[in-house]
Coordinates of C-alpha atoms in Angstrom, one line a residue:
X1 CA 0.0 0.0 0.0
X2 CA 1.5 3.3 -1.0
X3 CA 0.6 6.8 -0.3
X4 CA 1.6 10.1 -1.8
X5 CA 1.8 13.5 -0.3
X6 CA 1.5 16.6 -2.5
X7 CA 4.3 19.0 -1.9
X8 CA 3.3 22.1 0.0
X9 CA 3.9 25.3 -2.0
X10 CA 6.3 27.7 -0.3
X11 CA 4.7 30.6 1.4
X12 CA 4.7 33.8 -0.9
X13 CA 6.5 36.7 0.8
X14 CA 4.0 39.4 1.9
X15 CA 4.0 42.6 0.0
X16 CA 6.8 44.9 1.2
X17 CA 8.9 42.0 2.7
X18 CA 11.6 42.6 0.1
X19 CA 12.0 46.2 1.1
X20 CA 12.2 45.4 4.8
X21 CA 14.8 42.6 4.0
X22 CA 16.9 45.2 2.1
X23 CA 16.8 47.5 5.0
X24 CA 18.0 44.8 7.4
X25 CA 20.8 43.8 5.0
X26 CA 21.8 47.5 4.6
X27 CA 22.0 47.9 8.4
X28 CA 24.2 44.8 8.5
X29 CA 26.7 46.0 5.9
X30 CA 26.7 49.5 7.6
X31 CA 27.6 47.7 11.0
X32 CA 30.3 45.5 9.4
X33 CA 31.8 48.4 7.5
X34 CA 31.9 50.6 10.6
X35 CA 33.9 47.9 12.5
X36 CA 36.2 47.4 9.6
X37 CA 36.7 51.2 9.2
X38 CA 37.6 51.5 12.9
X39 CA 40.3 48.7 12.5
X40 CA 41.7 50.2 9.4
X41 CA 42.0 53.6 11.1
X42 CA 43.9 52.0 14.0
X43 CA 46.2 50.2 11.6
X44 CA 46.7 53.5 9.7
X45 CA 47.8 55.1 13.1
X46 CA 50.4 52.2 13.6
X47 CA 51.7 52.6 9.9
X48 CA 52.2 56.4 10.4
X49 CA 53.9 55.7 13.7
X50 CA 56.3 53.1 12.5
X51 CA 56.8 55.1 9.4
X52 CA 58.2 58.1 11.4
X53 CA 61.1 55.9 12.6
X54 CA 61.6 53.4 9.8
X55 CA 63.6 54.9 7.1
X56 CA 63.8 52.0 4.8
X57 CA 60.0 51.5 4.6
X58 CA 60.2 47.6 4.8
X59 CA 58.5 47.4 8.3
X60 CA 55.9 50.0 7.2
X61 CA 55.0 48.0 4.1
X62 CA 54.9 44.8 6.2
X63 CA 52.6 46.3 8.9
X64 CA 50.4 47.8 6.2
X65 CA 49.9 44.7 4.1
X66 CA 49.7 42.5 7.2
X67 CA 47.2 45.0 8.8
X68 CA 44.9 44.9 5.7
X69 CA 45.0 41.0 5.7
X70 CA 44.1 40.9 9.4
X71 CA 41.2 43.4 8.9
X72 CA 40.0 41.2 5.9
X73 CA 40.1 38.2 8.2
X74 CA 37.9 39.8 10.8
X75 CA 35.1 39.9 8.2
X76 CA 34.8 36.1 8.6
X77 CA 34.1 36.8 12.4
X78 CA 31.5 39.3 11.5
X79 CA 29.7 37.2 9.1
X80 CA 29.5 34.6 11.9
X81 CA 28.3 37.2 14.3
X82 CA 25.6 38.2 11.9
X83 CA 23.6 35.0 12.8
X84 CA 24.4 35.0 16.4
X85 CA 20.7 34.9 17.5
X86 CA 20.1 31.7 15.5
X87 CA 23.4 30.2 16.5
X88 CA 23.8 27.6 19.3
X89 CA 25.4 27.9 22.6
X90 CA 29.2 28.2 22.7
X91 CA 31.7 29.4 20.3
X92 CA 32.5 27.5 17.1
X93 CA 36.3 27.5 17.6
X94 CA 37.1 25.1 14.7
X95 CA 35.1 27.2 12.1
X96 CA 36.8 30.4 13.3
X97 CA 40.3 29.1 13.7
X98 CA 41.6 30.6 10.6
X99 CA 40.9 34.3 11.4
X100 CA 42.1 33.9 14.9
X101 CA 45.5 32.2 13.7
X102 CA 45.9 35.2 11.2
X103 CA 45.4 37.8 14.1
X104 CA 47.7 35.9 16.4
X105 CA 50.4 35.6 13.7
X106 CA 50.2 39.1 12.6
X107 CA 50.5 40.4 16.2
X108 CA 53.3 38.0 17.0
X109 CA 55.4 39.3 14.1
X110 CA 54.4 43.0 13.9
X111 CA 54.5 43.7 17.6
X112 CA 58.3 42.7 18.3
X113 CA 59.3 44.4 15.0
X114 CA 57.7 47.6 16.0
X115 CA 58.7 47.2 19.7
X116 CA 55.1 47.6 20.8
X117 CA 53.3 45.3 23.2
X118 CA 49.9 46.8 22.3
X119 CA 50.4 46.1 18.6
X120 CA 51.4 42.5 19.5
X121 CA 48.2 41.8 21.5
X122 CA 45.7 44.1 19.8
X123 CA 44.8 41.9 16.6
X124 CA 44.1 38.8 18.6
X125 CA 42.3 40.7 21.3
X126 CA 40.1 42.6 18.8
X127 CA 39.3 39.2 17.0
X128 CA 38.2 37.7 20.4
X129 CA 35.9 40.6 21.0
X130 CA 34.2 39.8 17.7
X131 CA 33.3 36.3 18.7
X132 CA 29.6 35.3 19.6
X133 CA 30.1 35.3 23.3
X134 CA 27.0 35.0 25.6
X135 CA 25.9 38.4 26.8
X136 CA 27.3 38.2 30.2
X137 CA 30.6 36.7 29.0
X138 CA 30.9 39.3 26.2
X139 CA 30.7 42.2 28.7
X140 CA 33.5 40.7 30.8
X141 CA 35.6 40.0 27.7
X142 CA 35.3 43.7 26.5
X143 CA 36.2 45.0 30.0
X144 CA 39.3 42.7 30.2
X145 CA 40.3 43.6 26.6
X146 CA 40.1 47.4 27.4
X147 CA 42.1 47.0 30.6
X148 CA 44.8 44.8 28.9
X149 CA 45.2 47.3 25.9
X150 CA 45.2 50.3 28.2
X151 CA 47.9 48.7 30.3
X152 CA 50.0 47.9 27.3
X153 CA 49.6 51.4 25.9
X154 CA 51.0 52.7 29.2
X155 CA 53.8 50.4 28.8
X156 CA 54.6 51.5 25.2
X157 CA 54.4 55.2 26.2
X158 CA 56.8 54.5 29.1
X159 CA 59.3 52.8 26.8
X160 CA 59.0 55.8 24.3
X161 CA 57.8 53.4 21.5
X162 CA 55.8 56.1 19.8
X163 CA 58.5 58.8 20.0
X164 CA 59.7 61.4 22.4
X165 CA 56.9 63.3 24.0
X166 CA 54.0 61.2 22.9
X167 CA 51.5 61.0 25.8
X168 CA 50.2 57.7 26.7
X169 CA 46.7 58.7 26.0
X170 CA 47.4 58.6 22.2
X171 CA 47.9 54.8 22.1
X172 CA 45.2 54.3 24.6
X173 CA 42.6 56.2 22.4
X174 CA 43.8 54.4 19.3
X175 CA 44.0 50.8 20.8
X176 CA 42.5 50.4 24.2
X177 CA 39.1 52.0 23.1
X178 CA 38.9 49.7 20.1
X179 CA 36.9 46.9 21.9
X180 CA 34.3 49.2 23.2
X181 CA 33.7 51.0 20.0
X182 CA 33.5 47.7 18.2
X183 CA 30.8 46.4 20.7
X184 CA 28.9 49.6 20.4
X185 CA 28.5 49.0 16.6
X186 CA 27.6 45.4 17.1
X187 CA 25.1 46.4 19.8
X188 CA 23.3 48.6 17.1
X189 CA 23.0 45.4 15.0
X190 CA 21.7 43.4 17.8
X191 CA 19.0 46.0 18.5
X192 CA 18.0 46.1 14.7
X193 CA 17.8 42.3 14.6
X194 CA 15.8 42.2 17.8
X195 CA 13.3 44.7 16.5
X196 CA 13.0 42.9 13.2
X197 CA 12.3 39.6 15.0
X198 CA 9.7 41.4 17.2
X199 CA 7.9 42.9 14.2
X200 CA 7.7 39.4 12.6
X201 CA 6.6 37.8 15.8
X202 CA 3.9 40.5 16.3
X203 CA 2.7 39.8 12.7
X204 CA 2.4 36.1 13.2
X205 CA 0.9 36.6 16.6
X206 CA -1.8 38.9 15.2
X207 CA -2.6 36.3 12.5
X208 CA -2.8 33.6 15.0
X209 CA -5.2 35.6 17.2
X210 CA -7.3 36.5 14.2
X211 CA -7.5 32.8 13.3
X212 CA -8.5 31.8 16.9
X213 CA -11.1 34.5 17.0
X214 CA -12.7 33.2 13.8
X215 CA -12.4 29.6 15.0
X216 CA -14.1 30.6 18.3
X217 CA -17.0 32.4 16.6
X218 CA -17.6 29.6 14.2
X219 CA -17.5 27.1 17.0
X220 CA -20.0 29.0 19.1
X221 CA -22.3 29.6 16.2
X222 CA -22.2 26.1 14.8
X223 CA -22.3 24.4 18.2
X224 CA -25.4 26.2 19.3
X225 CA -27.3 25.4 16.1
X226 CA -26.0 21.7 15.9
X227 CA -27.1 21.2 19.6
X228 CA -30.6 22.5 18.8
X229 CA -30.9 20.4 15.6
X230 CA -29.8 17.3 17.5
X231 CA -32.4 17.7 20.1
X232 CA -35.2 18.4 17.5
X233 CA -34.3 15.3 15.6
X234 CA -34.1 13.2 18.7
X235 CA -37.5 14.5 19.7
X236 CA -38.8 13.7 16.3
X237 CA -37.4 10.2 16.4
X238 CA -39.5 9.6 19.6
X239 CA -42.6 11.2 18.5
X240 CA -43.0 9.8 15.0
X241 CA -44.1 6.3 16.1
X242 CA -46.8 7.7 18.5
X243 CA -47.7 11.1 17.0
X244 CA -46.6 11.4 13.4
X245 CA -48.0 15.0 13.1
X246 CA -45.9 16.2 16.1
X247 CA -42.9 14.3 14.8
X248 CA -43.1 16.0 11.4
X249 CA -43.4 19.3 13.1
X250 CA -40.1 18.8 14.9
X251 CA -38.5 17.7 11.6
X252 CA -39.7 20.9 9.9
X253 CA -38.3 22.8 12.9
X254 CA -34.9 21.1 12.5
X255 CA -34.9 22.1 8.8
X256 CA -35.5 25.8 9.9
X257 CA -32.7 25.5 12.4
X258 CA -30.4 24.3 9.5
X259 CA -31.4 27.2 7.4
X260 CA -30.6 29.5 10.3
X261 CA -27.2 27.9 10.8
X262 CA -26.4 28.4 7.2
X263 CA -27.6 32.0 7.2
X264 CA -25.6 32.7 10.4
X265 CA -22.4 31.2 8.9
X266 CA -22.9 33.3 5.8
X267 CA -23.4 36.4 7.9
X268 CA -20.3 35.6 9.9
X269 CA -18.1 35.2 6.8
X270 CA -19.5 38.5 5.4
X271 CA -18.7 40.3 8.5
X272 CA -15.2 39.2 8.4
X273 CA -14.8 40.0 4.8
X274 CA -16.2 43.5 5.2
X275 CA -13.6 46.1 6.2
X276 CA -14.6 49.9 6.0
X277 CA -12.8 51.7 3.3
X278 CA -11.3 54.2 5.7
X279 CA -9.5 51.2 7.3
X280 CA -8.5 49.8 4.0
X281 CA -7.0 53.1 3.1
X282 CA -5.2 53.4 6.4
X283 CA -3.8 49.9 6.0
X284 CA -2.6 50.7 2.5
X285 CA -1.0 53.8 3.6
X286 CA 0.8 52.1 6.6
X287 CA 1.9 49.1 4.5
X288 CA 3.4 51.4 1.9
X289 CA 5.3 53.5 4.5
X290 CA 6.5 50.3 6.2
X291 CA 8.1 49.3 2.8
X292 CA 10.0 52.6 2.8
X293 CA 7.8 54.8 0.5
X294 CA 6.9 58.4 1.1
X295 CA 3.2 58.3 1.1
X296 CA 0.7 61.1 0.8
X297 CA -2.9 60.1 1.6
X298 CA -6.1 62.1 1.2
X299 CA -9.2 60.3 2.5
X300 CA -12.7 61.9 2.4
X301 CA -14.3 62.1 5.9
X302 CA -17.3 60.1 4.7
X303 CA -15.3 57.3 3.3
X304 CA -17.1 54.8 5.4
X305 CA -20.2 55.4 3.2
X306 CA -18.3 54.4 -0.1
X307 CA -19.1 51.1 -1.9
X308 CA -16.6 48.8 0.0
X309 CA -17.4 45.7 -2.0
X310 CA -16.2 47.4 -5.2
X311 CA -13.5 49.6 -4.0
X312 CA -12.0 47.4 -1.2
X313 CA -10.4 44.7 -3.4
X314 CA -9.3 47.5 -5.8
X315 CA -7.4 49.2 -3.0
X316 CA -5.8 46.1 -1.9
X317 CA -4.9 45.0 -5.5
X318 CA -3.5 48.4 -6.5
X319 CA -1.5 48.6 -3.2
X320 CA 0.1 45.3 -4.0
X321 CA 0.9 46.5 -7.5
X322 CA 2.8 49.5 -6.2
X323 CA 4.9 47.3 -4.0
X324 CA 5.7 44.7 -6.7
X325 CA 6.1 47.1 -9.8
X326 CA 6.7 50.5 -8.4
X327 CA 10.0 52.3 -8.0
X328 CA 9.8 52.2 -4.3
X329 CA 10.2 55.8 -3.5
X330 CA 6.9 57.6 -3.3
X331 CA 3.2 57.0 -3.6
X332 CA -0.1 59.0 -3.5
X333 CA -3.5 57.8 -2.3
X334 CA -6.8 59.6 -2.6
X335 CA -10.4 58.8 -2.1
X336 CA -12.7 61.7 -2.8
X337 CA -16.4 62.1 -3.5
X338 CA -18.0 64.0 -6.4
X339 CA -21.6 65.0 -7.0
X340 CA -22.6 61.5 -8.0
X341 CA -19.6 59.1 -7.7
X342 CA -16.6 58.1 -5.6
X343 CA -13.1 58.7 -7.1
X344 CA -10.2 56.6 -5.9
X345 CA -6.7 57.5 -7.2
X346 CA -3.3 55.9 -6.5
X347 CA -0.1 57.2 -8.1
X348 CA 3.5 56.0 -7.7
X349 CA 6.8 56.4 -9.4
X350 CA 7.1 54.3 -12.4
X351 CA 9.5 51.6 -13.4
X352 CA 10.9 52.1 -16.8
X353 CA 9.7 49.7 -19.4
X354 CA 6.6 48.6 -17.3
X355 CA 3.8 47.2 -19.5
X356 CA 0.5 48.6 -18.2
X357 CA -1.3 45.9 -20.1
X358 CA 0.4 43.0 -18.5
X359 CA -1.9 40.5 -17.0
X360 CA 0.4 40.1 -14.1
X361 CA -0.3 43.6 -13.0
X362 CA -3.9 42.7 -12.0
X363 CA -5.4 45.5 -14.1
X364 CA -7.6 43.2 -16.0
X365 CA -9.2 41.9 -12.8
X366 CA -9.7 45.5 -11.5
X367 CA -11.3 46.6 -14.8
X368 CA -13.7 43.7 -14.8
X369 CA -14.7 44.3 -11.1
X370 CA -15.2 48.1 -11.7
X371 CA -17.3 47.4 -14.9
X372 CA -19.6 45.2 -12.8
X373 CA -20.1 48.1 -10.4
X374 CA -20.9 50.3 -13.5
X375 CA -17.7 52.4 -12.8
X376 CA -14.8 53.5 -14.9
X377 CA -11.0 52.6 -14.9
X378 CA -8.3 55.0 -16.2
X379 CA -4.8 53.9 -16.3
X380 CA -2.0 56.5 -17.1
X381 CA 1.6 55.6 -17.6
X382 CA 3.8 58.7 -17.8
X383 CA 7.6 59.2 -17.9
X384 CA 8.1 59.1 -14.2
X385 CA 4.6 58.2 -12.8
X386 CA 2.0 55.4 -13.0
X387 CA -1.6 56.4 -12.1
X388 CA -4.7 54.3 -11.6
X389 CA -8.0 56.2 -11.3
X390 CA -11.3 54.5 -10.4
X391 CA -14.7 56.0 -10.4
X392 CA -17.7 54.2 -9.0
X393 CA -21.3 55.7 -8.9
X394 CA -22.5 56.6 -5.4
X395 CA -25.9 55.2 -6.0
X396 CA -26.5 52.0 -3.9
X397 CA -23.8 52.7 -1.5
X398 CA -23.0 50.2 1.1
X399 CA -23.2 51.6 4.6
X400 CA -20.5 49.7 6.5

């Protein structure tokens, strides 16, 4: 006996998810580039310091090239840190052995050549700070790293490694503060990831609560009617052998209860499908803004009286089209009332080469829906703007 299971289609990303993902990725690269920039600035300081005493330039070249290689190796640590929330406990020492060995080797060679204890320890200490330590452990690591590099900066200044008259605060600022500045940048990334996870969790929780509310309402409605129908049928079963007329009366009552249950279910579904147009427009505006667009919205105060059955799906479809096919910079929403009609307009920056007649844009479905409501659809594709204008007669408005 064999059984087959149909593959489940992957869930389609919600509109605007691509823009939010791009924002998170941009934040990550901003954080990584900030850490790398700080490291390169510190290495530039050491190159200039050694260059002031190295007349041949060989040591300067070694420190410059070695410093760039070490900074590049820390990118591997940053890439591992990016997924720290999803990572398991502990530090994956084997996977991160290469960048740590590069840091240790560079410091072990460059430090003695430059006669600097701080330069010898700084690469490895900085690489250790970038590891995915637990929160409490990471705090202690940063404190220990700052104290160690600070003490070594004082030792270098006392030995006049940086030249005569150079205060010890200079190597302290350029080396000992490196761990704390690095952790500040990483803390910004941690906050961004936490907020993004909280937003996604909130969306999933809202959907779960909505499904639970729908399930509760359906259970209460159907449970009540089914209980009544069961009692009526049981009573009819008892009465039919003795009093057929009374038994038939109970059967007719059960049929009425079935009709009431059917109508109640239909009314419940209609209530969940019906959303006031003012809410539809507010949701569309918030969704576009969440996707990073500059949105201007003009909503008539009497928008709740507009025909929601005709315009509601149009608002949702056109909003999705803006997110999928728009340039992603700006949008304009407007719902206004004329003498005998409602006018809905949505405009956004156009994508070059967009075919307004493309079936994938959903315009064919919008046109069909508006024609059924005896309205008109006007689509305008200009050089830098795409506009959809829908007009629906105000007669027979749905008061929602």
